[in-house]
XYZ file of C-alpha atoms in Angstrom:
314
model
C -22.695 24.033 70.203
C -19.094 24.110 70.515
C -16.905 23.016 67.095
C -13.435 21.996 67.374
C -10.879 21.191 64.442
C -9.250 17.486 64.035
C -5.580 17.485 62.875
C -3.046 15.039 62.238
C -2.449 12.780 65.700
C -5.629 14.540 67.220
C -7.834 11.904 68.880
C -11.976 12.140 68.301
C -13.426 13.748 71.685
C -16.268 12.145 72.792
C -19.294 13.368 73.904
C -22.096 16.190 71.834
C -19.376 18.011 70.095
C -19.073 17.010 66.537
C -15.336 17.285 65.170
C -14.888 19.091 61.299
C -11.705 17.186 59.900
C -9.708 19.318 57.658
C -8.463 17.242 54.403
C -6.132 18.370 52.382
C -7.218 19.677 48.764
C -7.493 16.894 46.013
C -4.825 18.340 44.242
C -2.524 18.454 46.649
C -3.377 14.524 47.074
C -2.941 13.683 43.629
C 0.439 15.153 43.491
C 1.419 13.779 46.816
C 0.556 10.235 45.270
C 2.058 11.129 42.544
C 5.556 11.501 44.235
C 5.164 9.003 46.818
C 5.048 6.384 43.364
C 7.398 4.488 42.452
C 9.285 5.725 39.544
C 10.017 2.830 36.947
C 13.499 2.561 36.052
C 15.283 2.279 33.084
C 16.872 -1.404 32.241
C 19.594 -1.220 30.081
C 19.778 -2.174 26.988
C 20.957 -5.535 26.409
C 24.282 -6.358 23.809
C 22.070 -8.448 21.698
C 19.262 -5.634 21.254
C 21.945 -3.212 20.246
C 23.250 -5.675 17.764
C 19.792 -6.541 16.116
C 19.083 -2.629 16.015
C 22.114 -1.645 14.891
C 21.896 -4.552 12.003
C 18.081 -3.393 11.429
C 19.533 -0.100 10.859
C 22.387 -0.976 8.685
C 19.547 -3.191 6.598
C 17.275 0.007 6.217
C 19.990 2.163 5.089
C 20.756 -0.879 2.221
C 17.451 -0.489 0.923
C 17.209 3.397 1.094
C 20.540 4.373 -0.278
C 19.788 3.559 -3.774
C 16.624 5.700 -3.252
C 18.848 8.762 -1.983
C 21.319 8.210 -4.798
C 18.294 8.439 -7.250
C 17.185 11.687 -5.711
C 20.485 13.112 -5.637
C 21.418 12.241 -9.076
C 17.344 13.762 -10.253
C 18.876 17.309 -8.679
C 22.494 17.165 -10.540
C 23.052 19.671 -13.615
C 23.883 18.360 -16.752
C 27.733 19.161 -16.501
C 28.219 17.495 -13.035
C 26.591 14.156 -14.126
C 29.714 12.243 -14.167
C 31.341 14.111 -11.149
C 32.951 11.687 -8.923
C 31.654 13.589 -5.959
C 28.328 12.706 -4.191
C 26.455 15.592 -3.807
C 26.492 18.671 -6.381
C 27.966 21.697 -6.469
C 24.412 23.570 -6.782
C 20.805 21.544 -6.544
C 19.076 22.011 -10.006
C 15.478 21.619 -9.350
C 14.626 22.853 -12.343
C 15.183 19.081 -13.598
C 11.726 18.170 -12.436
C 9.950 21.072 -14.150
C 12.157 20.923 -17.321
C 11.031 16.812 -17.509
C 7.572 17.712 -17.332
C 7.545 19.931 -20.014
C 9.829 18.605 -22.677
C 8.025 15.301 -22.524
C 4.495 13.021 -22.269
C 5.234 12.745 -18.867
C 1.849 14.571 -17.852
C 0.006 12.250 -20.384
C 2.168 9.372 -18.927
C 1.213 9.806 -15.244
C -2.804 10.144 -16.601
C -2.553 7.193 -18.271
C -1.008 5.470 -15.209
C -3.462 6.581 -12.908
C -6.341 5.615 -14.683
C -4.970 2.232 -15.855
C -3.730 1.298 -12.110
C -7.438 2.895 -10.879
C -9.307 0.967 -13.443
C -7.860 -2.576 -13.106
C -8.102 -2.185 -9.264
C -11.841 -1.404 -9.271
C -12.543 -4.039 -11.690
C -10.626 -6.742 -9.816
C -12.464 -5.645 -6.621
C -15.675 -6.127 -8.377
C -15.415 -9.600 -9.807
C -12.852 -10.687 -6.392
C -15.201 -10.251 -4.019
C -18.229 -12.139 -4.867
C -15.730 -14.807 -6.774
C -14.202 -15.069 -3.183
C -17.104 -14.905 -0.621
C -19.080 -17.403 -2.723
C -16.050 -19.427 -2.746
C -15.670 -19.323 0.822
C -19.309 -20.157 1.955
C -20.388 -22.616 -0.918
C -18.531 -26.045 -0.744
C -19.756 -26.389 -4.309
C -18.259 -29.300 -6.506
C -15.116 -28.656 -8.470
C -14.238 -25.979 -5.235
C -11.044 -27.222 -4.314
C -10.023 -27.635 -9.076
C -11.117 -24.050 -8.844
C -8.554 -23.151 -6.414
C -6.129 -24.618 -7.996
C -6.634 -23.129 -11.577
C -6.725 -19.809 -9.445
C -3.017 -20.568 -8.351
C -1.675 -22.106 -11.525
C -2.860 -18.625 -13.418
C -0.935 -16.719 -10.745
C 2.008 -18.219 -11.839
C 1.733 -17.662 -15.480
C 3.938 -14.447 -17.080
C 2.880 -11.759 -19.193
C 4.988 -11.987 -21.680
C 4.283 -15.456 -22.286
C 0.851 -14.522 -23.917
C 2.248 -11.321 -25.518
C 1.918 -12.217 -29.132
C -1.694 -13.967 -27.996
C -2.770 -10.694 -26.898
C -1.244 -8.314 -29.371
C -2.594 -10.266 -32.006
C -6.032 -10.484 -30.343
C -6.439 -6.712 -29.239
C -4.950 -5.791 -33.127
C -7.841 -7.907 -34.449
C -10.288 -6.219 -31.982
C -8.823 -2.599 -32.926
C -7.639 -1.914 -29.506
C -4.014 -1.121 -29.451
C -3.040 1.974 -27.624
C -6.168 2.308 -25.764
C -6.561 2.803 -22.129
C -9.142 -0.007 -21.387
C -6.694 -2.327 -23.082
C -4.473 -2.084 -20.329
C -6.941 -2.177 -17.598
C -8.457 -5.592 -19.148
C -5.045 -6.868 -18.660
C -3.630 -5.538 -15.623
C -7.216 -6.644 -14.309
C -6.465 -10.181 -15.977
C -3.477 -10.687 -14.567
C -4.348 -9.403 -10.950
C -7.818 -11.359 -10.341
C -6.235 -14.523 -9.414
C -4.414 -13.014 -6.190
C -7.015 -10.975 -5.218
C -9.611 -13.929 -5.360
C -7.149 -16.326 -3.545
C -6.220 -13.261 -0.397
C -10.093 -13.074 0.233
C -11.291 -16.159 0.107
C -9.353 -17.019 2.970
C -9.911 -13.416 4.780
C -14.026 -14.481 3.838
C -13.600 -18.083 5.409
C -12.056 -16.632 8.826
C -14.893 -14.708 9.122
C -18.048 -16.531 11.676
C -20.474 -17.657 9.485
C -22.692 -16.994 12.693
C -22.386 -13.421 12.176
C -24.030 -13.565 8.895
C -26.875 -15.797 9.842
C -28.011 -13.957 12.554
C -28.409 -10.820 10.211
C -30.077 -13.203 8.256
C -32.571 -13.927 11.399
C -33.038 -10.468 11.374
C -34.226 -9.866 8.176
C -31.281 -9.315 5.934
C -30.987 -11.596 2.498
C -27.248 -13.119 1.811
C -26.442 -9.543 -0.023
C -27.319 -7.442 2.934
C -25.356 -9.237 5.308
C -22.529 -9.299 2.893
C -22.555 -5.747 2.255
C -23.163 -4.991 6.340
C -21.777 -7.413 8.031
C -19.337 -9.655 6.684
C -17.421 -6.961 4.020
C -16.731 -4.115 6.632
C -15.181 -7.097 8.733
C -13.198 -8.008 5.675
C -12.280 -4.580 4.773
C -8.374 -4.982 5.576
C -8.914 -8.229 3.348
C -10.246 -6.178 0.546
C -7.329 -3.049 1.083
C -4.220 -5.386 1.003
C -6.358 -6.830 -2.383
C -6.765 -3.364 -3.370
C -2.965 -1.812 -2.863
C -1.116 -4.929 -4.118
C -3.266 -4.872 -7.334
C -2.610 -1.033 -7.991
C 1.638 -1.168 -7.296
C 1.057 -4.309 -9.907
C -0.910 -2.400 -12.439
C 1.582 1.309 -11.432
C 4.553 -0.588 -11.965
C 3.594 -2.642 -14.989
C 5.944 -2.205 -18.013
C 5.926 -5.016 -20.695
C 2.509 -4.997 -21.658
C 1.937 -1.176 -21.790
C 5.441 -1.148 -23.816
C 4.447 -3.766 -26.314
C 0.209 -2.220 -26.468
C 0.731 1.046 -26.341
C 3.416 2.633 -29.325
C 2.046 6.368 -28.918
C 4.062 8.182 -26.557
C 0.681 10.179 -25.261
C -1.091 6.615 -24.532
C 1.993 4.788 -22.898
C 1.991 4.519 -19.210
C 4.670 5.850 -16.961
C 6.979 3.136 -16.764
C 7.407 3.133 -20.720
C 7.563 7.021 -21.136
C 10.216 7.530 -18.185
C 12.204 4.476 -20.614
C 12.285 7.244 -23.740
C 14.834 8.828 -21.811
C 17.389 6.024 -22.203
C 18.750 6.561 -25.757
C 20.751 4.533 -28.189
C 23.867 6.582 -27.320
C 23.430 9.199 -24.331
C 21.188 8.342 -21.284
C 19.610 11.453 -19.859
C 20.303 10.583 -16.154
C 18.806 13.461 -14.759
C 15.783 13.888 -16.703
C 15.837 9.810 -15.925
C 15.792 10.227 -12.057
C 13.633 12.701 -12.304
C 10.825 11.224 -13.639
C 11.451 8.273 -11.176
C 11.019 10.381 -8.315
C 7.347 11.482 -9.777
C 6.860 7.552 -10.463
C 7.697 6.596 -7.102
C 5.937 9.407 -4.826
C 1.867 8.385 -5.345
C 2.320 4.915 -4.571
C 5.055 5.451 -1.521
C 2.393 7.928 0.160
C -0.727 5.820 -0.750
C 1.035 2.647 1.055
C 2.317 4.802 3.999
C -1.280 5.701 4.110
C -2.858 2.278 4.737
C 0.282 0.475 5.937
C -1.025 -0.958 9.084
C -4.450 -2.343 7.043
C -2.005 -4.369 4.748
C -0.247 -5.762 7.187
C -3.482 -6.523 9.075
C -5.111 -8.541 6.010
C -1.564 -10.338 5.692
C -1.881 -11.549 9.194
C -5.782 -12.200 9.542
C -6.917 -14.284 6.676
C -4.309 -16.984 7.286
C -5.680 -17.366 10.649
C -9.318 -19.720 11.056
């Protein structure tokens, strides 16, 4: 039997002779699509998106400049302090290791981390069930609770000062670490309970009763279905309660009067004198303040935001 080859503007001979049609490869087709594509173009950029860029910009740089000026002035030496220039002649890192070791700032930064740790665990444990019973149970006195939540976010610390110093004193508590998670914990509960009760009541309550169907009690299908769904709830909870309890300085000043038990915010104060502020050793130690909690909300950023944003919405 005879075979013939089919090209481009061949026609199909009839008869018993069956045609082969050469294709071309499939590679050679992709890229041949690929070029005969349109290519989308580029609009320029409007005058009014430059602007709000160029304002956003000028905005970020406001709020980071005071950062830079803090790092800058944790690298100066000791003699170029009150140099009118900007940057140093010479970068003294030895600032950072020099503030670590001629102070508590080691203790300091322990005592911070287990304070900010402790009071964000124990807010998590008593928010959560506080907030999903909340949110399911239209029990009465539901809406007076809700309010007393938000009337004890709006009371200050050091309004109650005296009440607690006076209270832990009796109980032989001063300068101890679980005195400061008790009240960081205190003084944190109310905002937690309020962001997750409304992150609990967006959730379907459908989800949780057909677990139910299947066999799971009320804590089963809170622990597997309804608190992963509220896990960004729960983080912006979580983060916002330990930047309150890192940054906390009034009560751990006024609890706390051993330099080994204070928390970072008071021991990185020691540095300011009644005559001569150590700027440097100052800076320095703000730097290590800042750094944990700048990476840990980098970290879980979009999670915040994401809690922010979803419990308002039913």
């Amino acid at each position: 039997m005879a075979r013939s080859t089919l090209t481009t503007g061949d026609t199909v001979p009839t008869g018993d002779t069956a045609p082969i049609v050469e294709t071309a490869p499939p590679v050679a087709t992709a890229r041949a699509a690929r070029a005969a594509a349109p290519r989308p173009t580029r609009t320029a950029l409007r005058p009014r998106t430059l602007l709000i860029a160029a304002a956003a910009w000028l905005l970020a740089a406001g709020f980071l400049l005071p950062y830079v000026e803090m790092v800058v002035t944790a690298l100066r030496p000791a003699n170029e302090l009150r140099d009118a220039g900007y940057l140093p002649s010479t970068f003294e890192w030895a600032n950072f290791v020099d503030v670590w070791r001629e102070s508590h700032l080691g203790d300091n930064l322990r005592v911070t981390l287990l304070v900010a740790a402790g009071s964000t665990l124990l807010v998590l444990l008593v928010a959560i069930p506080a907030a999903y019973y909340t949110a399911r149970v239209r029990f009465r006195g539901r809406k007076l609770f809700l309010l007393l939540v938000l009337v004890t976010q709006m009371f200050q610390p050091t309004s109650l000062l005296v009440g607690l110093y006076r209270e832990f004193y009796q109980l032989d508590m001063l300068n101890s670490v679980w005195t400061l998670i008790l009240c960081n914990a205190a003084f944190n509960l109310a905002f937690a309970i309020w962001i997750l009760t409304a992150y609990f009541a967006s959730i379907p309550v459908a989800l949780e009763e057909s677990a139910m169907i299947d066999g799971l009690g009320r804590g089963g299908a809170l622990l597997r279905i309804t608190l992963p769904l509220a896990m960004p709830g729960v983080v912006t909870a979580m983060i916002f309660t330990f930047i309150a309890a890192w940054n906390e300085f009034v009560m751990g000043l006024t609890l706390s009067t051993v330099p080994e038990n204070q928390p970072l915010t008071v021991g990185i104060n020691s540095f300011i004198g009644n005559y001569t502020v150590q700027w440097n050793f100052l800076f320095a130690g703000s730097v290590i303040a800042i750094v944990p909690v700048v990476v840990l909300f980098a970290m879980i950023e979009r999670k915040v935001v994401s809690g922010l944003t979803a419990g308002s919405v039913k």
